[in-house]
Amino acid sequence: MRKIIFCIRFGLLTFLRFLFSFCSSSTLCQICSKKSILIPLCGECQKKYFSVPCLSENSKGFDSRSKKEFSENFCEKCGKRLFSEIGRCLECRETCLLQNVDRIFPIFSYRLWNENLLCRWKLEGERSLSLFFASKVKERLKDLRKEVGDYALVPVPPRKGKIRKEGWDQIDELSKILKFLYDEAVLELLERNSFVQQKTLSREQRLETIENAYSLRKKINFPLPERVIILDDVMTTGATLEGIAKILKKNGVKEVYGLTIFTVD
């Protein structure tokens, strides 16, 4: 029933947004400033700048050169782009924060227009971007299933009271699209204990507070899956993913991966 209600409501809102965008000239591409429809990205810029690189050699259209290029250009632990390093970035070699996260798979770098797009979606409430980002996450998840095997997707929960106050949360909406429209196995295992926004804290403050910022939901009456992928919008220090991974592994999860739309590299 929840799926039917969500699909009807989301489909209707998307249609109305599309109709308004089509009839007006207010939606412009964030990159080239051409007129776009529904989201602030034209079709040409979507193809040019938002293609999701393959991870698995079993992927359709895969060639060995593309996999080699991906593994050589991105850190095998945090997923950030490598420049002169091989295997792991300098930060993950010297003081690796990610002790409980097995690996993070970011999709895009948090640079240039990507920063503006995330701001428009997350802070300005441009919810037409939710379906676009969900489609990119779904592309990456197809590859991840071949890379790591079957998984449960666990979204990072919003601050307490955020949905009641603002009417929505970007990760909550993203996970619902993945669950109800794309049939992904989404488990809401976590709850947030802190009202403080992580972006307002320094790296040291995040590390000090993150373990107590989240906890397992109290009414979980089933065994946790062996393999979990944590879903978040952006990774900055990795403290949120590491803190959640530590909680999950303490409660029996064997493998914990992170998937973010953006990474600050």
Short mmCIF file of C-alpha atoms in Angstrom, two decimals:
data_model
loop_
_atom_site.label_atom_id
_atom_site.label_comp_id
_atom_site.label_asym_id
_atom_site.label_seq_id
_atom_site.Cartn_x
_atom_site.Cartn_y
_atom_site.Cartn_z
CA MET A 1 0.00 0.00 0.00
CA ARG A 2 2.84 2.40 0.86
CA LYS A 3 4.41 1.67 -2.51
CA ILE A 4 1.18 2.45 -4.39
CA ILE A 5 0.61 5.70 -2.49
CA PHE A 6 4.22 6.82 -2.99
CA CYS A 7 4.23 5.99 -6.73
CA ILE A 8 0.96 7.84 -7.37
CA ARG A 9 1.97 10.86 -5.33
CA PHE A 10 5.52 11.02 -6.70
CA GLY A 11 4.34 10.44 -10.29
CA LEU A 12 1.78 13.23 -10.04
CA LEU A 13 4.25 15.71 -8.55
CA THR A 14 6.85 14.83 -11.19
CA PHE A 15 4.31 15.34 -13.97
CA LEU A 16 3.30 18.73 -12.57
CA ARG A 17 6.95 19.78 -12.28
CA PHE A 18 7.57 18.63 -15.85
CA LEU A 19 4.53 20.55 -17.12
CA PHE A 20 5.57 23.72 -15.33
CA SER A 21 9.15 23.41 -16.58
CA PHE A 22 8.02 22.73 -20.16
CA CYS A 23 5.65 25.71 -20.22
CA SER A 24 8.06 28.17 -18.61
CA SER A 25 11.54 29.29 -19.52
CA SER A 26 12.82 29.42 -15.96
CA THR A 27 14.74 26.12 -15.95
CA LEU A 28 18.25 26.53 -17.33
CA CYS A 29 21.13 24.09 -17.45
CA GLN A 30 23.52 24.62 -14.54
CA ILE A 31 26.52 24.03 -16.81
CA CYS A 32 25.83 25.57 -20.23
CA SER A 33 22.79 27.78 -19.41
CA LYS A 34 20.69 26.29 -22.21
CA LYS A 35 16.98 25.76 -21.57
CA SER A 36 16.35 22.43 -19.87
CA ILE A 37 13.26 20.57 -18.78
CA LEU A 38 12.42 19.39 -15.25
CA ILE A 39 16.00 19.46 -13.91
CA PRO A 40 18.74 22.12 -14.26
CA LEU A 41 20.76 19.95 -16.66
CA CYS A 42 20.28 19.67 -20.39
CA GLY A 43 20.45 16.27 -22.07
CA GLU A 44 23.82 17.01 -23.67
CA CYS A 45 25.49 17.96 -20.38
CA GLN A 46 23.97 14.95 -18.63
CA LYS A 47 25.62 12.63 -21.15
CA LYS A 48 28.90 14.52 -21.12
CA TYR A 49 29.41 15.07 -17.39
CA PHE A 50 27.19 12.58 -15.57
CA SER A 51 27.97 9.18 -17.04
CA VAL A 52 28.63 6.62 -14.30
CA PRO A 53 31.93 4.74 -14.83
CA CYS A 54 31.82 0.94 -14.85
CA LEU A 55 33.29 -1.00 -11.94
CA SER A 56 32.73 -4.57 -13.05
CA GLU A 57 34.07 -6.48 -16.00
CA ASN A 58 30.72 -8.24 -16.17
CA SER A 59 29.02 -4.94 -16.96
CA LYS A 60 27.55 -4.47 -20.40
CA GLY A 61 29.94 -2.54 -22.58
CA PHE A 62 32.89 -3.23 -20.30
CA ASP A 63 36.42 -3.33 -21.61
CA SER A 64 39.54 -4.22 -19.60
CA ARG A 65 41.06 -0.79 -20.20
CA SER A 66 38.14 1.02 -18.50
CA LYS A 67 38.39 -1.15 -15.36
CA LYS A 68 42.15 -0.68 -15.18
CA GLU A 69 41.70 3.06 -15.59
CA PHE A 70 39.10 3.17 -12.81
CA SER A 71 41.17 1.15 -10.32
CA GLU A 72 44.31 3.19 -11.01
CA ASN A 73 42.63 6.60 -10.78
CA PHE A 74 40.63 6.17 -7.55
CA CYS A 75 41.62 5.23 -4.01
CA GLU A 76 40.80 1.59 -3.26
CA LYS A 77 39.61 2.56 0.24
CA CYS A 78 37.84 5.96 0.21
CA GLY A 79 37.18 6.18 -3.54
CA LYS A 80 38.69 9.64 -3.95
CA ARG A 81 40.54 10.47 -7.14
CA LEU A 82 44.26 9.68 -7.20
CA PHE A 83 46.76 12.01 -8.81
CA SER A 84 50.30 10.73 -8.22
CA GLU A 85 49.50 7.87 -5.81
CA ILE A 86 48.80 4.24 -6.67
CA GLY A 87 46.28 2.08 -4.80
CA ARG A 88 45.48 4.34 -1.86
CA CYS A 89 45.47 8.09 -1.43
CA LEU A 90 48.00 9.68 0.90
CA GLU A 91 45.41 10.28 3.63
CA CYS A 92 44.28 6.63 3.66
CA ARG A 93 47.93 5.50 3.83
CA GLU A 94 48.99 7.73 6.70
CA THR A 95 45.95 8.18 8.94
CA CYS A 96 43.14 6.07 7.54
CA LEU A 97 39.90 6.96 9.29
CA LEU A 98 38.02 4.11 7.63
CA GLN A 99 38.66 1.17 9.93
CA ASN A 100 35.17 -0.34 9.76
CA VAL A 101 34.12 0.72 6.27
CA ASP A 102 35.41 -1.86 3.80
CA ARG A 103 35.32 0.55 0.87
CA ILE A 104 33.52 3.69 -0.29
CA PHE A 105 32.16 4.09 -3.81
CA PRO A 106 31.45 7.76 -4.60
CA ILE A 107 29.93 8.47 -8.00
CA PHE A 108 30.96 12.07 -8.74
CA SER A 109 33.47 14.61 -7.44
CA TYR A 110 32.10 17.51 -5.40
CA ARG A 111 33.47 20.24 -7.67
CA LEU A 112 32.35 23.05 -9.95
CA TRP A 113 28.65 22.74 -10.86
CA ASN A 114 28.23 19.59 -8.73
CA GLU A 115 28.46 21.71 -5.60
CA ASN A 116 25.71 23.99 -6.92
CA LEU A 117 23.52 21.05 -7.89
CA LEU A 118 23.76 19.51 -4.44
CA CYS A 119 22.97 22.87 -2.86
CA ARG A 120 19.89 23.30 -5.08
CA TRP A 121 18.68 19.81 -4.21
CA LYS A 122 19.59 19.59 -0.55
CA LEU A 123 19.30 23.15 0.72
CA GLU A 124 16.97 24.87 -1.74
CA GLY A 125 14.57 21.94 -2.04
CA GLU A 126 14.73 21.45 -5.82
CA ARG A 127 13.17 18.02 -5.54
CA SER A 128 13.02 17.40 -9.29
CA LEU A 129 16.69 16.36 -8.91
CA SER A 130 15.75 13.42 -6.66
CA LEU A 131 14.80 11.14 -9.55
CA PHE A 132 17.91 12.13 -11.51
CA PHE A 133 20.26 11.33 -8.62
CA ALA A 134 18.34 8.12 -7.88
CA SER A 135 18.90 6.95 -11.46
CA LYS A 136 22.66 7.51 -11.07
CA VAL A 137 22.70 5.63 -7.77
CA LYS A 138 20.79 2.77 -9.43
CA GLU A 139 23.41 2.60 -12.20
CA ARG A 140 26.19 2.30 -9.64
CA LEU A 141 24.24 -0.28 -7.62
CA LYS A 142 23.99 -2.55 -10.68
CA ASP A 143 27.77 -2.62 -10.79
CA LEU A 144 28.16 -2.98 -7.03
CA ARG A 145 26.02 -6.10 -6.95
CA LYS A 146 28.52 -7.68 -9.35
CA GLU A 147 31.46 -6.35 -7.33
CA VAL A 148 30.41 -7.17 -3.76
CA GLY A 149 27.38 -9.48 -4.09
CA ASP A 150 23.87 -9.11 -2.67
CA TYR A 151 23.37 -6.29 -0.17
CA ALA A 152 20.86 -4.27 1.80
CA LEU A 153 20.86 -0.51 1.26
CA VAL A 154 20.86 1.50 4.51
CA PRO A 155 20.21 5.25 4.21
CA VAL A 156 21.77 7.76 6.58
CA PRO A 157 18.83 9.02 8.68
CA PRO A 158 17.91 12.73 8.83
CA ARG A 159 18.17 14.98 11.87
CA LYS A 160 15.34 14.58 14.33
CA GLY A 161 12.41 16.75 13.36
CA LYS A 162 13.79 17.71 9.94
CA ILE A 163 11.03 16.04 7.89
CA ARG A 164 8.34 17.42 10.18
CA LYS A 165 9.84 20.91 9.95
CA GLU A 166 10.86 21.05 6.28
CA GLY A 167 8.47 18.49 4.78
CA TRP A 168 11.15 16.23 3.34
CA ASP A 169 14.73 14.97 3.52
CA GLN A 170 16.84 14.36 0.42
CA ILE A 171 18.22 10.96 1.48
CA ASP A 172 14.81 9.83 2.73
CA GLU A 173 13.25 10.69 -0.64
CA LEU A 174 16.16 9.15 -2.55
CA SER A 175 15.86 5.87 -0.64
CA LYS A 176 12.08 5.75 -1.18
CA ILE A 177 12.56 6.16 -4.94
CA LEU A 178 15.12 3.36 -4.92
CA LYS A 179 12.84 1.16 -2.84
CA PHE A 180 9.47 1.77 -4.47
CA LEU A 181 10.38 2.64 -8.07
CA TYR A 182 13.58 0.61 -8.54
CA ASP A 183 12.78 -2.30 -6.17
CA GLU A 184 16.00 -1.98 -4.17
CA ALA A 185 16.26 -3.68 -0.78
CA VAL A 186 16.24 -0.63 1.52
CA LEU A 187 16.35 -1.11 5.29
CA GLU A 188 15.88 1.84 7.63
CA LEU A 189 18.02 0.42 10.41
CA LEU A 190 19.28 3.64 11.94
CA GLU A 191 18.04 6.61 13.86
CA ARG A 192 19.79 9.88 14.56
CA ASN A 193 20.30 11.01 18.13
CA SER A 194 21.87 14.40 17.48
CA PHE A 195 20.20 17.59 16.27
CA VAL A 196 23.56 19.06 15.19
CA GLN A 197 24.36 19.26 11.48
CA GLN A 198 27.63 17.46 10.74
CA LYS A 199 28.67 20.08 8.18
CA THR A 200 28.90 22.67 10.96
CA LEU A 201 31.58 20.65 12.79
CA SER A 202 35.30 20.42 12.19
CA ARG A 203 36.91 17.07 11.33
CA GLU A 204 38.05 16.62 14.94
CA GLN A 205 34.59 17.45 16.29
CA ARG A 206 32.96 15.00 13.88
CA LEU A 207 35.27 12.22 15.00
CA GLU A 208 34.49 12.96 18.67
CA THR A 209 30.69 13.05 18.28
CA ILE A 210 29.90 10.71 15.40
CA GLU A 211 29.75 7.44 17.34
CA ASN A 212 26.99 8.79 19.57
CA ALA A 213 25.18 10.64 16.78
CA TYR A 214 23.55 7.47 15.40
CA SER A 215 22.17 4.22 16.78
CA LEU A 216 20.16 1.20 15.67
CA ARG A 217 16.40 1.65 15.70
CA LYS A 218 14.87 0.18 18.81
CA LYS A 219 12.17 -1.90 17.11
CA ILE A 220 14.29 -4.17 14.90
CA ASN A 221 13.02 -7.74 15.30
CA PHE A 222 15.00 -9.44 12.53
CA PRO A 223 18.67 -10.39 12.08
CA LEU A 224 20.80 -7.80 10.31
CA PRO A 225 22.06 -8.66 6.81
CA GLU A 226 25.64 -9.81 6.35
CA ARG A 227 26.42 -7.15 3.76
CA VAL A 228 25.28 -3.52 3.84
CA ILE A 229 25.78 -0.45 1.67
CA ILE A 230 25.34 2.87 3.50
CA LEU A 231 23.73 5.54 1.31
CA ASP A 232 24.56 9.24 1.72
CA ASP A 233 24.66 12.31 -0.52
CA VAL A 234 28.23 13.53 0.00
CA MET A 235 31.37 12.34 1.77
CA THR A 236 33.67 14.97 3.26
CA THR A 237 35.79 13.40 6.01
CA GLY A 238 34.16 9.95 5.96
CA ALA A 239 33.34 10.24 9.67
CA THR A 240 29.60 9.64 9.21
CA LEU A 241 30.11 6.46 7.18
CA GLU A 242 32.78 5.19 9.58
CA GLY A 243 30.64 5.85 12.66
CA ILE A 244 27.65 4.06 11.16
CA ALA A 245 29.82 1.18 9.93
CA LYS A 246 31.17 0.70 13.45
CA ILE A 247 27.64 0.46 14.85
CA LEU A 248 26.57 -2.04 12.17
CA LYS A 249 29.61 -4.27 12.61
CA LYS A 250 29.17 -4.27 16.38
CA ASN A 251 25.70 -5.69 15.72
CA GLY A 252 26.77 -8.51 13.44
CA VAL A 253 27.08 -7.05 9.93
CA LYS A 254 30.19 -8.56 8.30
CA GLU A 255 30.77 -6.23 5.35
CA VAL A 256 29.95 -2.51 5.21
CA TYR A 257 30.41 -0.36 2.12
CA GLY A 258 29.61 3.28 1.50
CA LEU A 259 27.90 4.76 -1.55
CA THR A 260 27.74 8.52 -1.96
CA ILE A 261 26.67 10.69 -4.87
CA PHE A 262 29.58 13.09 -4.31
CA THR A 263 32.94 13.07 -2.60
CA VAL A 264 35.02 16.07 -1.55
CA ASP A 265 38.43 15.29 -3.03
#
